[in-house]
Tab-separated table of C-alpha atoms in Angstrom:
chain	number	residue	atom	x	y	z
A	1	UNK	CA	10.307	-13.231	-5.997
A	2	UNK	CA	6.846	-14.200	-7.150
A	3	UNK	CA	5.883	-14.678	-3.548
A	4	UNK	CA	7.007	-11.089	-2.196
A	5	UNK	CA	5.944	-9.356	-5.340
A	6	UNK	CA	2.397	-10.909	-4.676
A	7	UNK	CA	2.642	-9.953	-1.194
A	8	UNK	CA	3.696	-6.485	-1.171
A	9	UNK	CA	2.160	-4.721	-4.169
A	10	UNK	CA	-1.357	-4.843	-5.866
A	11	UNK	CA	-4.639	-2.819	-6.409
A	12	UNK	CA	-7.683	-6.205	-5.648
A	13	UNK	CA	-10.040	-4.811	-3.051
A	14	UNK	CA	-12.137	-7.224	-1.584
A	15	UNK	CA	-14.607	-7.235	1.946
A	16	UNK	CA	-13.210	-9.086	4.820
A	17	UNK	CA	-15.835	-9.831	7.131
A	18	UNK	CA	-16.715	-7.320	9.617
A	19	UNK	CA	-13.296	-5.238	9.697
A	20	UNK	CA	-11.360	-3.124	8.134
A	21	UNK	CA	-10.165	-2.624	4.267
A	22	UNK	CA	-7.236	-0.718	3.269
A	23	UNK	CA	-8.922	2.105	1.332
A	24	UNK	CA	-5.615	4.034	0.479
A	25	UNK	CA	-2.081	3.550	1.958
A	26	UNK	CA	1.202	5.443	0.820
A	27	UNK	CA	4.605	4.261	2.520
A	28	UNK	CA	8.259	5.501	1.756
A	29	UNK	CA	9.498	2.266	0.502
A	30	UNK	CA	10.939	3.052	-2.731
A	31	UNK	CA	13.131	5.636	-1.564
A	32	UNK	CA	10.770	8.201	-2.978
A	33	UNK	CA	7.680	10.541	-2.398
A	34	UNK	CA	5.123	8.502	-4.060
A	35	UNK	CA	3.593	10.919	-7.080
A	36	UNK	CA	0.603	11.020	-6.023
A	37	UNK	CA	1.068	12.826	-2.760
A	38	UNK	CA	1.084	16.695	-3.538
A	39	UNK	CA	4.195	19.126	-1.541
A	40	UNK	CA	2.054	22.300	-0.252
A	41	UNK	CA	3.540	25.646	1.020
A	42	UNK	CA	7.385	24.905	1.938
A	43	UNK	CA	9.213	23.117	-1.468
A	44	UNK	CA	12.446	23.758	-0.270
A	45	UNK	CA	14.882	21.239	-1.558
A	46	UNK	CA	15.940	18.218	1.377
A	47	UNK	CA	12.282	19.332	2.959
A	48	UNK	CA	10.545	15.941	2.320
A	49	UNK	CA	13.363	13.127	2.234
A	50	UNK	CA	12.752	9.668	2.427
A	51	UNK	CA	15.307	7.889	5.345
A	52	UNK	CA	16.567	4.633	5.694
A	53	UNK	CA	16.659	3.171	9.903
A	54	UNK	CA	20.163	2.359	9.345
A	55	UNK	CA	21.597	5.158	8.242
A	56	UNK	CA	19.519	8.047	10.028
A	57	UNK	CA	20.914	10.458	9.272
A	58	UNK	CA	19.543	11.304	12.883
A	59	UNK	CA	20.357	8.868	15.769
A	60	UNK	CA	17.620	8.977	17.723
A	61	UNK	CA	15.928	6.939	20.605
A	62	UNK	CA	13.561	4.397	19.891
A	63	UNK	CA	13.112	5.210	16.288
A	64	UNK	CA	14.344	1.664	15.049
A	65	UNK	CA	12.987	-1.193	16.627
A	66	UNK	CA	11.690	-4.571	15.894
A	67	UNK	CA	8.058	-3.299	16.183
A	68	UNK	CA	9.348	-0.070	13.869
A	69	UNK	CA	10.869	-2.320	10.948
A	70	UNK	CA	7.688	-4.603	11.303
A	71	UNK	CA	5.300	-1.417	10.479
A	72	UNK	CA	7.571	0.720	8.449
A	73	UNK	CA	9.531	-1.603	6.871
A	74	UNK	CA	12.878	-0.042	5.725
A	75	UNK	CA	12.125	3.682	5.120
A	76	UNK	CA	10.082	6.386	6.447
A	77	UNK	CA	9.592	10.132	5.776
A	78	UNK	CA	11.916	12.667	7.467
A	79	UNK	CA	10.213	16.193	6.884
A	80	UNK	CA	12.579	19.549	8.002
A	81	UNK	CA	11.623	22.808	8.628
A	82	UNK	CA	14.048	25.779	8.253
A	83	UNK	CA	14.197	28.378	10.950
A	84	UNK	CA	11.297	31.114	11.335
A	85	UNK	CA	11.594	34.046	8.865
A	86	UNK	CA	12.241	37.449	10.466
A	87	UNK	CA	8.459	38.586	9.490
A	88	UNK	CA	7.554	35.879	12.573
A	89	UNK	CA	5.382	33.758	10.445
A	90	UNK	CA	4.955	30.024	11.182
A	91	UNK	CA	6.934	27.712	8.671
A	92	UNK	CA	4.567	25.257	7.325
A	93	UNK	CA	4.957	22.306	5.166
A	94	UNK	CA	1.877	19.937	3.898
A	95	UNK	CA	1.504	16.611	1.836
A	96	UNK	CA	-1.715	16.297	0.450
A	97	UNK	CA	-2.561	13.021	-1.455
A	98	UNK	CA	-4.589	13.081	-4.272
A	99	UNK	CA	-7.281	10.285	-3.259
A	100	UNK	CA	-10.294	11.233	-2.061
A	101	UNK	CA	-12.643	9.369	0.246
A	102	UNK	CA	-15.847	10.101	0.242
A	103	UNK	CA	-17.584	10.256	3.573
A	104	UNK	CA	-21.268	9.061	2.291
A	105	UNK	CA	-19.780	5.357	1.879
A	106	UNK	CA	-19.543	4.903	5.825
A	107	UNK	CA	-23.341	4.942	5.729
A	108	UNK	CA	-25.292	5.231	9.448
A	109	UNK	CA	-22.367	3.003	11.080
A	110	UNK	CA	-19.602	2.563	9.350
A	111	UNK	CA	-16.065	4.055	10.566
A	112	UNK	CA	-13.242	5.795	7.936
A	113	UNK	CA	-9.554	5.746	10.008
A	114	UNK	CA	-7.695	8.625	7.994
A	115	UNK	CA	-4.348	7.743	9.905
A	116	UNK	CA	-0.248	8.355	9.917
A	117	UNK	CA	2.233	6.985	12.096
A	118	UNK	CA	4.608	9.779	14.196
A	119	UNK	CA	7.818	9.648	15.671
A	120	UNK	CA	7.627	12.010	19.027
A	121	UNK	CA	10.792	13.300	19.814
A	122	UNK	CA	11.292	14.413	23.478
A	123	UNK	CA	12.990	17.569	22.560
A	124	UNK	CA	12.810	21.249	24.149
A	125	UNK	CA	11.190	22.583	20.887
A	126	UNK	CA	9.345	20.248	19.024
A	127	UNK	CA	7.252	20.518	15.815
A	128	UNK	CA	3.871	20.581	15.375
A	129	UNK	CA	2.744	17.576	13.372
A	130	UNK	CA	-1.034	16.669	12.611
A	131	UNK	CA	-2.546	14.256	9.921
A	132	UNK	CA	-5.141	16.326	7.815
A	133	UNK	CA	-8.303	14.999	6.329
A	134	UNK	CA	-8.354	17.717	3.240
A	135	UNK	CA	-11.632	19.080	1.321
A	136	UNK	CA	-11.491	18.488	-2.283
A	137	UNK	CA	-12.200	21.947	-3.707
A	138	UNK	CA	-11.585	25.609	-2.704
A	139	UNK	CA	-11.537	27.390	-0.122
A	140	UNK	CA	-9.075	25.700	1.405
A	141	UNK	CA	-11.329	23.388	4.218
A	142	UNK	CA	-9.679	20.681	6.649
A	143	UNK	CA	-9.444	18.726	9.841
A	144	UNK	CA	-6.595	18.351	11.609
A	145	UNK	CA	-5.355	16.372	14.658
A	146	UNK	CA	-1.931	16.279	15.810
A	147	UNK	CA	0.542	17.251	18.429
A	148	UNK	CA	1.913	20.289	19.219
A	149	UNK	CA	4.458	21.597	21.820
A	150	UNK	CA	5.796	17.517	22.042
A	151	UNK	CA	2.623	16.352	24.643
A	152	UNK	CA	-0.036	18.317	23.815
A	153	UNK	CA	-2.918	16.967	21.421
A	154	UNK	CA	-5.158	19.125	19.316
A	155	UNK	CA	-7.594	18.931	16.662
A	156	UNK	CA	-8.902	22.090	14.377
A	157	UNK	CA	-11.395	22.709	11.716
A	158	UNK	CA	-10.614	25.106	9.183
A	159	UNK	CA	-14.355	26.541	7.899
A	160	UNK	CA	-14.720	28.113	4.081
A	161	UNK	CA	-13.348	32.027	5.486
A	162	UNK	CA	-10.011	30.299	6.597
A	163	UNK	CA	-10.745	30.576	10.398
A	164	UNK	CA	-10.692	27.857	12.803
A	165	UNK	CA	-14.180	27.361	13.530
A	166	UNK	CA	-13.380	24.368	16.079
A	167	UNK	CA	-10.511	24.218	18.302
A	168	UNK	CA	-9.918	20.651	20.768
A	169	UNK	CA	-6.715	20.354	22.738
A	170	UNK	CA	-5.990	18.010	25.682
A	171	UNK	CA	-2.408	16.759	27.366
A	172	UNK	CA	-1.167	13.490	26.911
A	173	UNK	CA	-1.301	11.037	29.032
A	174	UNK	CA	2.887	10.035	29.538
A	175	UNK	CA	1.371	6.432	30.845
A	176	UNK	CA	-0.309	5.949	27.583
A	177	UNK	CA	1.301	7.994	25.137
A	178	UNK	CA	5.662	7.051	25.846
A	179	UNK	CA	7.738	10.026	24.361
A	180	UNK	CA	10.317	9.122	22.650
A	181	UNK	CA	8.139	6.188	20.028
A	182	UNK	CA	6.229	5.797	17.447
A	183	UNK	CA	2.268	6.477	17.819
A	184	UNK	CA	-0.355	6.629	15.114
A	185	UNK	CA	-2.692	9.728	15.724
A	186	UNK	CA	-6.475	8.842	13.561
A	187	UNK	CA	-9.222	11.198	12.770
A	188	UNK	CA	-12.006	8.342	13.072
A	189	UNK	CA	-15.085	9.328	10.889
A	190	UNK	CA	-18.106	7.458	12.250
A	191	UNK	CA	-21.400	8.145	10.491
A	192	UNK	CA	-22.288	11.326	8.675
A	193	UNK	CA	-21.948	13.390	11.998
A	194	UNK	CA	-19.428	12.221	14.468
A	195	UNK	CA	-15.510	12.147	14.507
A	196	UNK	CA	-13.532	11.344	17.023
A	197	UNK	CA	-9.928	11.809	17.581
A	198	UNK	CA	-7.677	9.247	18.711
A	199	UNK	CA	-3.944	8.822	19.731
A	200	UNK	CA	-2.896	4.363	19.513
A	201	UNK	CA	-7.205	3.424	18.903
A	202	UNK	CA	-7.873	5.615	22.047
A	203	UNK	CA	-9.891	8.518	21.945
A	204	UNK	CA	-8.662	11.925	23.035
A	205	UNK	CA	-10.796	13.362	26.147
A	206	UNK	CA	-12.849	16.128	24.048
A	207	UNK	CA	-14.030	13.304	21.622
A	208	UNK	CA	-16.231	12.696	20.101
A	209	UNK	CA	-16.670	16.083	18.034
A	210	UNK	CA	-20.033	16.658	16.188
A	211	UNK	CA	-18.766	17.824	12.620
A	212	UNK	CA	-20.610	16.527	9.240
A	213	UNK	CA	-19.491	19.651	7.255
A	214	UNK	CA	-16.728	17.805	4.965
A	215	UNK	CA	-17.907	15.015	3.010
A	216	UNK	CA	-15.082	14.309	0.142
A	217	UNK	CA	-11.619	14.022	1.997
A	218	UNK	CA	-8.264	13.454	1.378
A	219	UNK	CA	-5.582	12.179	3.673
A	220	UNK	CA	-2.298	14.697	4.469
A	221	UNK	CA	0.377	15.565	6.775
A	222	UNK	CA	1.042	18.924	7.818
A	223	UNK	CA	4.524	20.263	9.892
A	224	UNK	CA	4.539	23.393	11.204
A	225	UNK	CA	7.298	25.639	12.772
A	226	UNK	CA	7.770	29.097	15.046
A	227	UNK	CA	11.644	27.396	16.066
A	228	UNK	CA	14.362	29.712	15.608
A	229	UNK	CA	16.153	26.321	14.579
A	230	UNK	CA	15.658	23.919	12.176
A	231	UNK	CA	13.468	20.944	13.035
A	232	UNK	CA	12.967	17.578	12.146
A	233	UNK	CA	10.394	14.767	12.193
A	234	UNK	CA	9.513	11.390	10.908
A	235	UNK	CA	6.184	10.130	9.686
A	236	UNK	CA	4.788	6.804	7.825
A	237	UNK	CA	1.940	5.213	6.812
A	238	UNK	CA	-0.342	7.870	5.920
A	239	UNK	CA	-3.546	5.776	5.056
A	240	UNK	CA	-6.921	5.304	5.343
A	241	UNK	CA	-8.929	2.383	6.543
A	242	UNK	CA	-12.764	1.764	6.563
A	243	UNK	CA	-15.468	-0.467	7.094
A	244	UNK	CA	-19.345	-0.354	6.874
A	245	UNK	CA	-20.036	-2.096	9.814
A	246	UNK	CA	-20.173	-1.253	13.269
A	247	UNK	CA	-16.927	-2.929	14.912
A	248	UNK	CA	-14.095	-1.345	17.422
A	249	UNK	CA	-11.063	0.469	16.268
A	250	UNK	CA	-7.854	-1.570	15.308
A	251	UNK	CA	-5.599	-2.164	18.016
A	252	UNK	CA	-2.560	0.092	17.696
A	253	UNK	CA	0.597	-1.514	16.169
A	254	UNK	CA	2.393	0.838	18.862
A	255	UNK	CA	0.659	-0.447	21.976
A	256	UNK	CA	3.430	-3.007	22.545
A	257	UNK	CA	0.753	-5.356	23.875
A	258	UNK	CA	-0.089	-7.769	21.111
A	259	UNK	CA	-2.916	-9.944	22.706
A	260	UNK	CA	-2.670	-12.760	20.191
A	261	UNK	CA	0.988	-13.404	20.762
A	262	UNK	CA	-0.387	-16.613	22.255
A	263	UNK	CA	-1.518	-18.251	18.836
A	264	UNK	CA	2.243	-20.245	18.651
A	265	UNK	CA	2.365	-23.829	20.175
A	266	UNK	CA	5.421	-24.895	21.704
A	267	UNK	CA	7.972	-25.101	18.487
A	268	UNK	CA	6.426	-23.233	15.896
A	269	UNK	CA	7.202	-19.986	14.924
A	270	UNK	CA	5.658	-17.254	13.457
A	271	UNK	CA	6.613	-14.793	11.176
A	272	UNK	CA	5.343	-11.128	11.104
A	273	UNK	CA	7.024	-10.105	7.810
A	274	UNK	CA	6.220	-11.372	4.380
A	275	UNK	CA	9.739	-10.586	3.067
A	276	UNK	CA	11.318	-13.285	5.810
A	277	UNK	CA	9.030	-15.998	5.145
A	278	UNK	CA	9.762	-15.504	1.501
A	279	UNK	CA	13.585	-15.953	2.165
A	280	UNK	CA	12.776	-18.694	4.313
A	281	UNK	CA	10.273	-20.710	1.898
A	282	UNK	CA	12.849	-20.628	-0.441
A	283	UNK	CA	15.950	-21.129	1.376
A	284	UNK	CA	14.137	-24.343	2.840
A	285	UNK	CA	12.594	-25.192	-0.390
A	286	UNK	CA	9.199	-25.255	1.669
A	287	UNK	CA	5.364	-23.690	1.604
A	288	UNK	CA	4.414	-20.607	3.653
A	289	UNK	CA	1.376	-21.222	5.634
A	290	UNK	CA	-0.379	-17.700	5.943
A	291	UNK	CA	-2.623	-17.721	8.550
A	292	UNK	CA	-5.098	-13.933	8.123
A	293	UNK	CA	-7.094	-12.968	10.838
A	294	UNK	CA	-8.520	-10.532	13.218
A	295	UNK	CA	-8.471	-10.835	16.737
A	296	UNK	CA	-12.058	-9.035	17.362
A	297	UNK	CA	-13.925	-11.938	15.084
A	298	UNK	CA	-15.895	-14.238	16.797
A	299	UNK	CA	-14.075	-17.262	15.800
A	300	UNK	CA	-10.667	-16.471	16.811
A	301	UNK	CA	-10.353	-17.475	20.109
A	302	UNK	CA	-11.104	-21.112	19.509
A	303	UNK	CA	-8.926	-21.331	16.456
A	304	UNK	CA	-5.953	-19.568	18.960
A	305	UNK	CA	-6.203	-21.866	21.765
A	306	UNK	CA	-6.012	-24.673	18.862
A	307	UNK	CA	-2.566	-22.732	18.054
A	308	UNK	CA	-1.011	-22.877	20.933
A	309	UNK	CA	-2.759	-25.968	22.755
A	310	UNK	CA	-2.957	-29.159	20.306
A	311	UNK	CA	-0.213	-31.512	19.449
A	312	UNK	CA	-1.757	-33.091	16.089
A	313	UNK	CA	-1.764	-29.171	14.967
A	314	UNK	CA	1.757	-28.331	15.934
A	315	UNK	CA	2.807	-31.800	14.386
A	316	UNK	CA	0.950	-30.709	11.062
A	317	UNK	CA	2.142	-27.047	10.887
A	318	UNK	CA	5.817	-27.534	11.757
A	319	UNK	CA	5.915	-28.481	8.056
A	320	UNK	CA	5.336	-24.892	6.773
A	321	UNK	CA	7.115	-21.593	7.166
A	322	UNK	CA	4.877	-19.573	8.864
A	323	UNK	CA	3.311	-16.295	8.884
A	324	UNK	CA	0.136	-14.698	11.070
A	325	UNK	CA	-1.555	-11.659	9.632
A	326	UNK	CA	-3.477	-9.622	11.470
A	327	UNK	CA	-6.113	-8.107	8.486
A	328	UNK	CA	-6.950	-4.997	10.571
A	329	UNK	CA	-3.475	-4.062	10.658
A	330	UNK	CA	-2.304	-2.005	7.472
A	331	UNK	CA	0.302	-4.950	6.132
A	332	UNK	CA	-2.487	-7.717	6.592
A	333	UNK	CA	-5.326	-5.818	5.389
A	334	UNK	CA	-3.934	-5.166	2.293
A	335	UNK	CA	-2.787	-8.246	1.285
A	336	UNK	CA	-5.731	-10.120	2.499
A	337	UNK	CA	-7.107	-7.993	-0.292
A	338	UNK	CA	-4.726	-8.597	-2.758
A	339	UNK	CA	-5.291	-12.937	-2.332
A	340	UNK	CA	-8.661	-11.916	-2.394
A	341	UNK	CA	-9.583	-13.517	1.420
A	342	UNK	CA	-13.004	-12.694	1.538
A	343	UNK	CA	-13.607	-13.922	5.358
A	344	UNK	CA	-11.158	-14.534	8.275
A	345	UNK	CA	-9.567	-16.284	10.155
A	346	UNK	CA	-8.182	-17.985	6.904
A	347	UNK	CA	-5.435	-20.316	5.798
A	348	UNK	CA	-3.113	-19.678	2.571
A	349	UNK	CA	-1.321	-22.423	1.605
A	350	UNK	CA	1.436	-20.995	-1.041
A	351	UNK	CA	4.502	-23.353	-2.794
A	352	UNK	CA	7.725	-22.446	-2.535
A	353	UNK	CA	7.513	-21.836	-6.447
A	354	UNK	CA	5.228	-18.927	-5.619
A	355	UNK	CA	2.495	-20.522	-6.743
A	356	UNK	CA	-0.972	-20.059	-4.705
A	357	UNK	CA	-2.241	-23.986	-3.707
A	358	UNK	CA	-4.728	-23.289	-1.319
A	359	UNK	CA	-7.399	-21.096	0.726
A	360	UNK	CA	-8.797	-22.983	3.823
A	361	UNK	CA	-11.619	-21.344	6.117
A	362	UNK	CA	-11.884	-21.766	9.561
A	363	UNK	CA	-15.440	-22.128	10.820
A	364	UNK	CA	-15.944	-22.897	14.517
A	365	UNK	CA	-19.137	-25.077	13.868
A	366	UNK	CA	-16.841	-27.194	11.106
A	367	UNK	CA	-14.984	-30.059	13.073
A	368	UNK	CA	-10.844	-28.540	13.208
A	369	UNK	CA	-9.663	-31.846	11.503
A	370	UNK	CA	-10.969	-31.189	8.320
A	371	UNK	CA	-9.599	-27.992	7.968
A	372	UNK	CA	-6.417	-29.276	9.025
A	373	UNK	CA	-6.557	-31.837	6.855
A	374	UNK	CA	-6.821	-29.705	3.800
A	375	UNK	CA	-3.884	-27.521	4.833
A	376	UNK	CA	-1.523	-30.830	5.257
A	377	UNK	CA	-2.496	-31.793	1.903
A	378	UNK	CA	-2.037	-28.793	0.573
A	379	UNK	CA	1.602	-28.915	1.923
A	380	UNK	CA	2.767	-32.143	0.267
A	381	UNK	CA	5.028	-32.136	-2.738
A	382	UNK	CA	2.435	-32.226	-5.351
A	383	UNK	CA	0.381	-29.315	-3.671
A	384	UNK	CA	-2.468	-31.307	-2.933
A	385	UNK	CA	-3.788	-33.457	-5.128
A	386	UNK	CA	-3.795	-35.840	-2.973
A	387	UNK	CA	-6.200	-35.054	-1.143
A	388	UNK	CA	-8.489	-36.135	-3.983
A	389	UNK	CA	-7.390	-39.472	-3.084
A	390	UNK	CA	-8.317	-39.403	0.224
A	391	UNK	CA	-11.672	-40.045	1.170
């Protein structure tokens, strides 16, 4: 398990070129809170409980899919609120993590995604949920963007007296935004000044917001109540993703429309999930080819239409178990980080023994053989050397 250990845990942060690092990211998958997310307000036992797909305990539509288990793997949070109190007070429940990002890294240009994936239900009474970018310190400071009454976004900024100084709402658009799913809702920090607010990588109709007040921020979640019944929802991937440079916003893992689905010639297949290409790879007693990249470089569309157009390339990579990572997405980013890819689109070439052999570049002025050359030595039996040989 060498392989999936590799791929699925480790601290290495590294730049990828032009896009996005994983700054901080805290999933469900161990079946518990991770410690260093902090339970504010409601601490009612049952309130926070991590869920596996399936087993619910909710049956609900939508919830798990393909595209779900892909980018939540096989838990996510279920917070519950208990009925309103008599004295008519809102029931509120926070998680508030303890790492703080510090706004002044972004520079002129740079964007910070403080992020977390939601499960809409398309219920009469619905929760409102809203990821929080905290202020370290007291008073109590924070932004907030989220949905509330099931189709309604809103964001809020809480100023040092406790009053919402700024107050954004706008309808969702039920073409762009399908209810029941999953959806990632992002307070997108650009600069020192601007933030906008978007639902999937699309911004809500009153951004962009003019707000430099908060400078040292940590990522939460927030569920709030006025139900005479107890509610539920489901959250993941509360996270945080940056870059210094001035380059568009991820595409959405819950747009459905994956533009490089193309980048498979006729007979290969590629894998999505690090877990099943470990199986695979060792099942097979062959090397996983991991092919990281980002679809908004500038060298991706030639090394796609190589993908899914040339015969010597098929040939070559029918050898390997594959598996495409997308380093803008949480799953790739991190673990472009943690094999310490410094540029993309790259090739990792990785034994069945678990053992790293090879990193090969792709650079659209370098002729495609050589590179391809490197990755089929790479995937002989002794890993390589032969290559050496080879003149």
């Amino acid at each position: 398990m060498v392989v999936c250990a590799l791929l699925l845990t480790g601290l290495l942060r590294v730049w990828c070129a032009a896009q996005y690092d994983v700054y901080s990211w805290d999933s469900f998958e161990g079946g518990t809170v991770p410690p260093n997310l902090k339970i504010y307000h409601l601490k009612t036992p049952g309130a926070l409980l991590p869920v596996r797909f399936n087993t619910g305990p909710e049956l609900l539509p939508g919830i798990r899919t393909p595209l779900s288990l892909e980018h939540c793997g096989n838990m996510v949070l279920r917070m519950a609120t208990p009925p309103m109190g008599s004295d008519g007070q809102s029931v509120i429940l926070s998680l508030i993590s303890d790492t703080a990002m510090q706004r002044a890294r972004l520079g002129d240009k740079g964007k910070a995604l403080v992020q977390a994936d939601f499960y809409l239900m398309k219920n009469a009474e619905n929760p409102t949920m809203a990821v929080l970018a905290y202020a370290v310190g007291k008073p109590t400071r924070m932004y907030r963007f989220g949905v509330m009454r099931g189709n309604k976004a809103f964001f809020s900024y809480t100023d040092p007296t406790g009053k919402v100084a700024i107050f954004k709402d706008a309808t969702l658009d039920p073409k762009k935004v399908a209810i029941p799913g999953w959806h990632r809702f992002q307070i997108i920090f650009e600069g020192q000044n601007k933030i906008l607010c978007a639902v999937d990588g699309e911004p809500t109709s009153f951004s962009p917001i003019t707000e430099p007040t908060l400078t040292s921020l940590r990522p939460g979640l927030m569920m709030s109540s006025v139900s005479k019944q107890p509610l539920v929802s489901y959250v993941d991937n509360l996270s945080i993703q940056w870059t210094r440079d001035e380059v568009p916003i991820p595409r959405s893992p819950w747009k459905g429309d994956d533009p490089t689905a193309k980048a498979s010639a006729p007979g290969l297949i590629w894998l999505r999930s690090p877990e099943q290409a470990w199986m695979k790879a060792t099942t097979e007693k062959r090397p996983i080819l991991v092919l990281f990249f980002a679809p908004t470089v500038r060298s991706w569309p030639k090394l796609e239409t190589l993908l899914s157009t040339d015969k010597a390339t098929r040939d070559a990579l029918e050898k390997f178990v594959l598996l495409k990572m997308d380093t803008n997405q949480l799953l790739g980013g991190s673990n472009a980080q943690k094999f310490n890819v410094l540029r993309v689109p790259c090739f990792l070439i990785v034994g069945p023994d678990g053992k790293e052999r090879a990193k090969v570049m792709f650079n659209e002025k370098a002729p495609w053989e050589t590179a391809l050359k490197e990755i089929t030595a790479a995937g002989g039996p002794d890993g390589g050397s032969t290559a050496a040989a080879d003149p």
